[in-house]
Short mmCIF file of C-alpha atoms in Angstrom, two decimals:
data_model
loop_
_atom_site.label_atom_id
_atom_site.label_comp_id
_atom_site.label_asym_id
_atom_site.label_seq_id
_atom_site.Cartn_x
_atom_site.Cartn_y
_atom_site.Cartn_z
CA UNK A 279 -2.48 -5.11 19.63
CA UNK A 280 -0.80 -5.17 16.22
CA UNK A 281 -0.06 -1.74 14.84
CA UNK A 282 0.17 -0.65 11.21
CA UNK A 283 2.89 -2.45 9.30
CA UNK A 284 4.50 -1.54 5.99
CA UNK A 285 6.97 -3.22 3.68
CA UNK A 286 9.59 -2.82 2.48
CA UNK A 287 11.33 -0.31 4.75
CA UNK A 288 13.56 1.09 2.03
CA UNK A 289 13.54 0.78 -1.73
CA UNK A 290 15.82 2.06 -4.48
CA UNK A 291 14.55 2.18 -8.06
CA UNK A 292 15.55 3.84 -11.31
CA UNK A 293 13.48 6.19 -13.42
CA UNK A 294 10.82 4.46 -15.47
CA UNK A 295 10.55 1.42 -13.22
CA UNK A 296 7.48 0.33 -11.33
CA UNK A 297 7.16 -0.20 -7.57
CA UNK A 298 4.67 -1.85 -5.21
CA UNK A 299 4.43 -0.92 -1.55
CA UNK A 300 2.44 -2.89 1.01
CA UNK A 301 0.50 -2.05 4.16
CA UNK A 302 -1.40 -3.96 6.80
CA UNK A 303 -3.75 -1.86 8.94
CA UNK A 304 -3.98 -1.80 12.69
CA UNK A 305 -5.98 -4.68 14.16
CA UNK A 306 -9.68 -3.83 14.05
CA UNK A 307 -9.32 -1.14 11.37
CA UNK A 308 -10.86 -1.43 7.92
CA UNK A 309 -9.72 1.66 6.03
CA UNK A 310 -6.30 2.40 4.58
CA UNK A 311 -5.11 5.81 3.41
CA UNK A 312 -1.84 6.44 1.61
CA UNK A 313 0.22 9.61 1.94
CA UNK A 314 3.42 10.85 0.32
CA UNK A 315 5.83 12.91 2.39
CA UNK A 316 8.61 14.74 0.60
CA UNK A 317 11.58 15.96 2.60
CA UNK A 318 10.69 18.98 4.72
CA UNK A 319 7.00 18.78 3.86
CA UNK A 320 3.89 17.51 5.55
CA UNK A 321 2.28 14.30 4.27
CA UNK A 322 0.13 14.69 1.15
CA UNK A 323 -2.95 12.52 0.67
CA UNK A 324 -2.77 10.10 -2.27
CA UNK A 325 -5.91 7.96 -1.94
CA UNK A 326 -8.01 5.94 0.46
CA UNK A 327 -9.39 2.41 0.29
CA UNK A 328 -12.40 1.00 2.04
CA UNK A 329 -14.34 -2.17 1.19
CA UNK A 330 -11.75 -2.91 -1.50
CA UNK A 331 -12.60 0.24 -3.44
CA UNK A 332 -10.85 3.57 -3.89
CA UNK A 333 -13.10 6.01 -2.05
CA UNK A 334 -11.22 9.29 -2.24
CA UNK A 335 -8.22 10.51 -4.19
CA UNK A 336 -5.85 13.43 -3.81
CA UNK A 337 -4.11 15.36 -6.55
CA UNK A 338 -1.89 12.56 -7.83
CA UNK A 339 -1.61 11.28 -11.41
CA UNK A 340 -2.93 7.95 -12.62
CA UNK A 341 0.58 6.51 -12.34
CA UNK A 342 -0.38 6.05 -8.72
CA UNK A 343 -2.81 3.20 -8.22
CA UNK A 344 -3.79 0.94 -5.41
CA UNK A 345 -5.67 -2.05 -4.21
CA UNK A 346 -7.25 -3.31 -1.03
CA UNK A 347 -7.62 -6.99 -0.23
CA UNK A 348 -10.42 -8.74 1.70
CA UNK A 349 -8.22 -8.82 4.82
CA UNK A 350 -8.05 -4.97 4.63
CA UNK A 351 -4.37 -4.91 3.67
CA UNK A 352 -3.46 -2.62 0.82
CA UNK A 353 -0.93 -2.03 -1.93
CA UNK A 354 0.27 1.17 -3.52
CA UNK A 355 1.63 0.89 -7.06
CA UNK A 356 3.58 3.59 -8.84
CA UNK A 357 4.36 3.20 -12.55
CA UNK A 358 6.91 5.02 -14.70
CA UNK A 359 8.82 6.33 -11.71
CA UNK A 360 10.13 9.89 -11.79
CA UNK A 361 12.91 11.42 -9.73
CA UNK A 362 10.24 13.50 -7.99
CA UNK A 363 8.57 10.36 -6.66
CA UNK A 364 11.41 9.99 -4.16
CA UNK A 365 9.73 10.36 -0.77
CA UNK A 366 8.54 8.64 2.37
CA UNK A 367 5.32 6.76 1.63
CA UNK A 368 3.05 6.44 4.61
CA UNK A 369 0.10 4.20 5.18
CA UNK A 370 -2.51 5.21 7.74
CA UNK A 371 -5.29 3.05 9.06
CA UNK A 372 -8.63 4.01 10.57
CA UNK A 373 -12.07 2.61 11.26
CA UNK A 374 -15.02 3.76 9.20
CA UNK A 375 -18.09 4.82 11.10
CA UNK A 376 -16.15 6.46 13.89
CA UNK A 377 -17.44 9.97 14.47
CA UNK A 378 -13.90 11.27 14.80
CA UNK A 379 -11.40 10.00 12.30
CA UNK A 380 -8.15 9.22 14.09
CA UNK A 381 -5.61 7.86 11.66
CA UNK A 382 -2.57 5.89 12.76
CA UNK A 383 0.53 5.69 10.63
CA UNK A 384 2.82 2.82 9.85
CA UNK A 385 6.61 3.16 9.86
CA UNK A 386 6.67 4.16 6.19
CA UNK A 387 8.58 3.08 3.10
CA UNK A 388 11.47 5.28 1.99
CA UNK A 389 11.55 5.26 -1.82
CA UNK A 390 14.59 6.60 -3.65
CA UNK A 391 14.40 7.00 -7.43
CA UNK A 392 17.75 7.36 -9.20
CA UNK B 790 -7.32 25.17 -1.68
CA UNK B 791 -7.59 23.93 1.86
CA UNK B 792 -4.45 24.94 3.75
CA UNK B 793 -2.88 24.40 7.11
CA UNK B 794 -0.15 26.83 8.11
CA UNK B 795 2.59 26.33 10.69
CA UNK B 796 5.80 28.19 11.44
CA UNK B 797 8.61 25.93 10.23
CA UNK B 798 10.91 26.87 13.09
CA UNK B 799 13.20 25.80 14.47
CA UNK B 800 11.65 26.69 17.79
CA UNK B 801 14.28 26.42 20.50
CA UNK B 802 13.31 26.22 24.17
CA UNK B 803 15.36 25.39 27.26
CA UNK B 804 14.72 22.17 29.12
CA UNK B 805 11.87 22.54 31.60
CA UNK B 806 10.24 25.44 29.73
CA UNK B 807 6.86 25.52 27.98
CA UNK B 808 6.94 25.03 24.23
CA UNK B 809 4.08 26.64 22.30
CA UNK B 810 3.30 25.44 18.78
CA UNK B 811 0.72 27.15 16.62
CA UNK B 812 -1.37 26.25 13.58
CA UNK B 813 -3.99 28.03 11.48
CA UNK B 814 -6.31 26.48 8.93
CA UNK B 815 -8.37 27.86 6.06
CA UNK B 816 -11.25 25.39 5.74
CA UNK B 817 -14.11 26.51 7.99
CA UNK B 818 -15.67 23.06 7.52
CA UNK B 819 -12.84 21.46 9.50
CA UNK B 820 -14.12 19.64 12.54
CA UNK B 821 -11.29 17.41 13.75
CA UNK B 822 -7.81 18.56 14.67
CA UNK B 823 -4.73 16.51 15.37
CA UNK B 824 -1.14 16.92 16.45
CA UNK B 825 1.42 14.40 15.31
CA UNK B 826 5.01 14.15 16.49
CA UNK B 827 7.61 13.04 13.95
CA UNK B 828 11.16 12.20 14.89
CA UNK B 829 13.77 12.53 12.18
CA UNK B 830 13.58 9.59 9.78
CA UNK B 831 10.48 8.17 11.45
CA UNK B 832 6.75 8.25 10.72
CA UNK B 833 4.22 10.59 12.38
CA UNK B 834 2.86 9.53 15.77
CA UNK B 835 -0.53 10.80 16.94
CA UNK B 836 -0.15 12.60 20.26
CA UNK B 837 -3.28 14.73 20.60
CA UNK B 838 -6.71 15.10 19.03
CA UNK B 839 -9.24 17.84 19.74
CA UNK B 840 -12.74 18.39 18.41
CA UNK B 841 -14.35 21.10 20.57
CA UNK B 842 -13.41 24.68 21.32
CA UNK B 843 -11.29 25.06 24.43
CA UNK B 844 -8.46 23.12 26.00
CA UNK B 845 -7.72 19.41 26.17
CA UNK B 846 -4.97 18.17 28.45
CA UNK B 847 -3.09 14.87 28.33
CA UNK B 848 -0.09 14.64 30.61
CA UNK B 849 2.41 17.35 29.67
CA UNK B 850 0.49 18.17 26.47
CA UNK B 851 -2.37 20.63 26.12
CA UNK B 852 -4.18 21.22 22.83
CA UNK B 853 -6.17 24.42 22.39
CA UNK B 854 -8.80 25.02 19.73
CA UNK B 855 -10.52 28.23 18.64
CA UNK B 856 -12.76 27.54 15.64
CA UNK B 857 -13.87 31.16 15.31
CA UNK B 858 -10.26 32.21 14.80
CA UNK B 859 -9.43 29.00 12.89
CA UNK B 860 -6.53 28.44 15.24
CA UNK B 861 -5.22 25.38 17.06
CA UNK B 862 -2.18 25.17 19.30
CA UNK B 863 -0.15 22.65 21.26
CA UNK B 864 1.55 23.43 24.55
CA UNK B 865 4.24 21.16 25.92
CA UNK B 866 4.98 21.73 29.59
CA UNK B 867 8.28 20.83 31.26
CA UNK B 868 9.89 20.30 27.85
CA UNK B 869 12.48 17.54 27.67
CA UNK B 870 15.25 16.95 25.12
CA UNK B 871 13.29 13.86 24.03
CA UNK B 872 10.52 16.22 22.87
CA UNK B 873 12.85 17.50 20.13
CA UNK B 874 11.05 16.56 16.92
CA UNK B 875 8.88 18.01 14.16
CA UNK B 876 5.28 18.59 15.19
CA UNK B 877 2.68 18.29 12.44
CA UNK B 878 -0.75 19.87 12.66
CA UNK B 879 -3.49 18.06 10.72
CA UNK B 880 -7.17 18.81 10.19
CA UNK B 881 -10.08 17.13 8.47
CA UNK B 882 -13.78 17.39 8.01
CA UNK B 883 -15.87 15.33 10.32
CA UNK B 884 -17.85 12.20 9.55
CA UNK B 885 -16.37 9.29 7.76
CA UNK B 886 -12.84 8.90 6.65
CA UNK B 887 -12.02 12.23 5.12
CA UNK B 888 -8.37 12.82 4.30
CA UNK B 889 -6.09 14.60 6.71
CA UNK B 890 -4.66 17.92 5.53
CA UNK B 891 -1.26 18.58 7.07
CA UNK B 892 0.84 21.61 7.69
CA UNK B 893 4.54 21.47 6.92
CA UNK B 894 5.39 21.04 10.57
CA UNK B 895 7.29 22.99 13.20
CA UNK B 896 10.70 21.74 14.25
CA UNK B 897 11.15 21.91 18.02
CA UNK B 898 14.55 21.78 19.68
CA UNK B 899 14.72 21.44 23.47
CA UNK B 900 18.11 22.50 24.76
CA UNK B 901 19.48 20.71 27.84
#
């Protein structure tokens, strides 16, 4: 049973650049949620994709955008990177229609902005 | 603002003891409650979920939920050094894929 996968594992960018992070959900799941985890903090919800549309969004600026593909995989794009965007970016997958929403995380992408 | 509060720790317990981790939440509409374990430099791993008032046991782990008090806890029996990690409490509203709201986590250290 394939778990959630993310790429790349680590990424170093400079301020003002753009970055794309990728996620493949757990086998059988159809929904992808993205979270940002700063050092010493709990994960913060960025947005969620289901049926190739953004369904819900947290308190993040429009510099953060995403996409979901027909195979349920997803991308997170961040434009005009700021130093404060340095964090662990987590992708979580789940299955819509489940009464209880268990979300399973991938290994994450560590983004460092210099 | 929906909030989840946890003591940041560190909580230090001797090997073999019971570790007790606590969490309170502000959103009375919360219906699902989760505990994730996160080792340093790794991603969160789901270890327990609970949806009804009372206790739920899974191996050495017991989750306890009291919706009236808006309180959820995790007990780890016979603590092992390998249990040393940050434990994140997360809640969400039921039905559909509502976002998880996380606390900042409690760092647990089990001393051999």
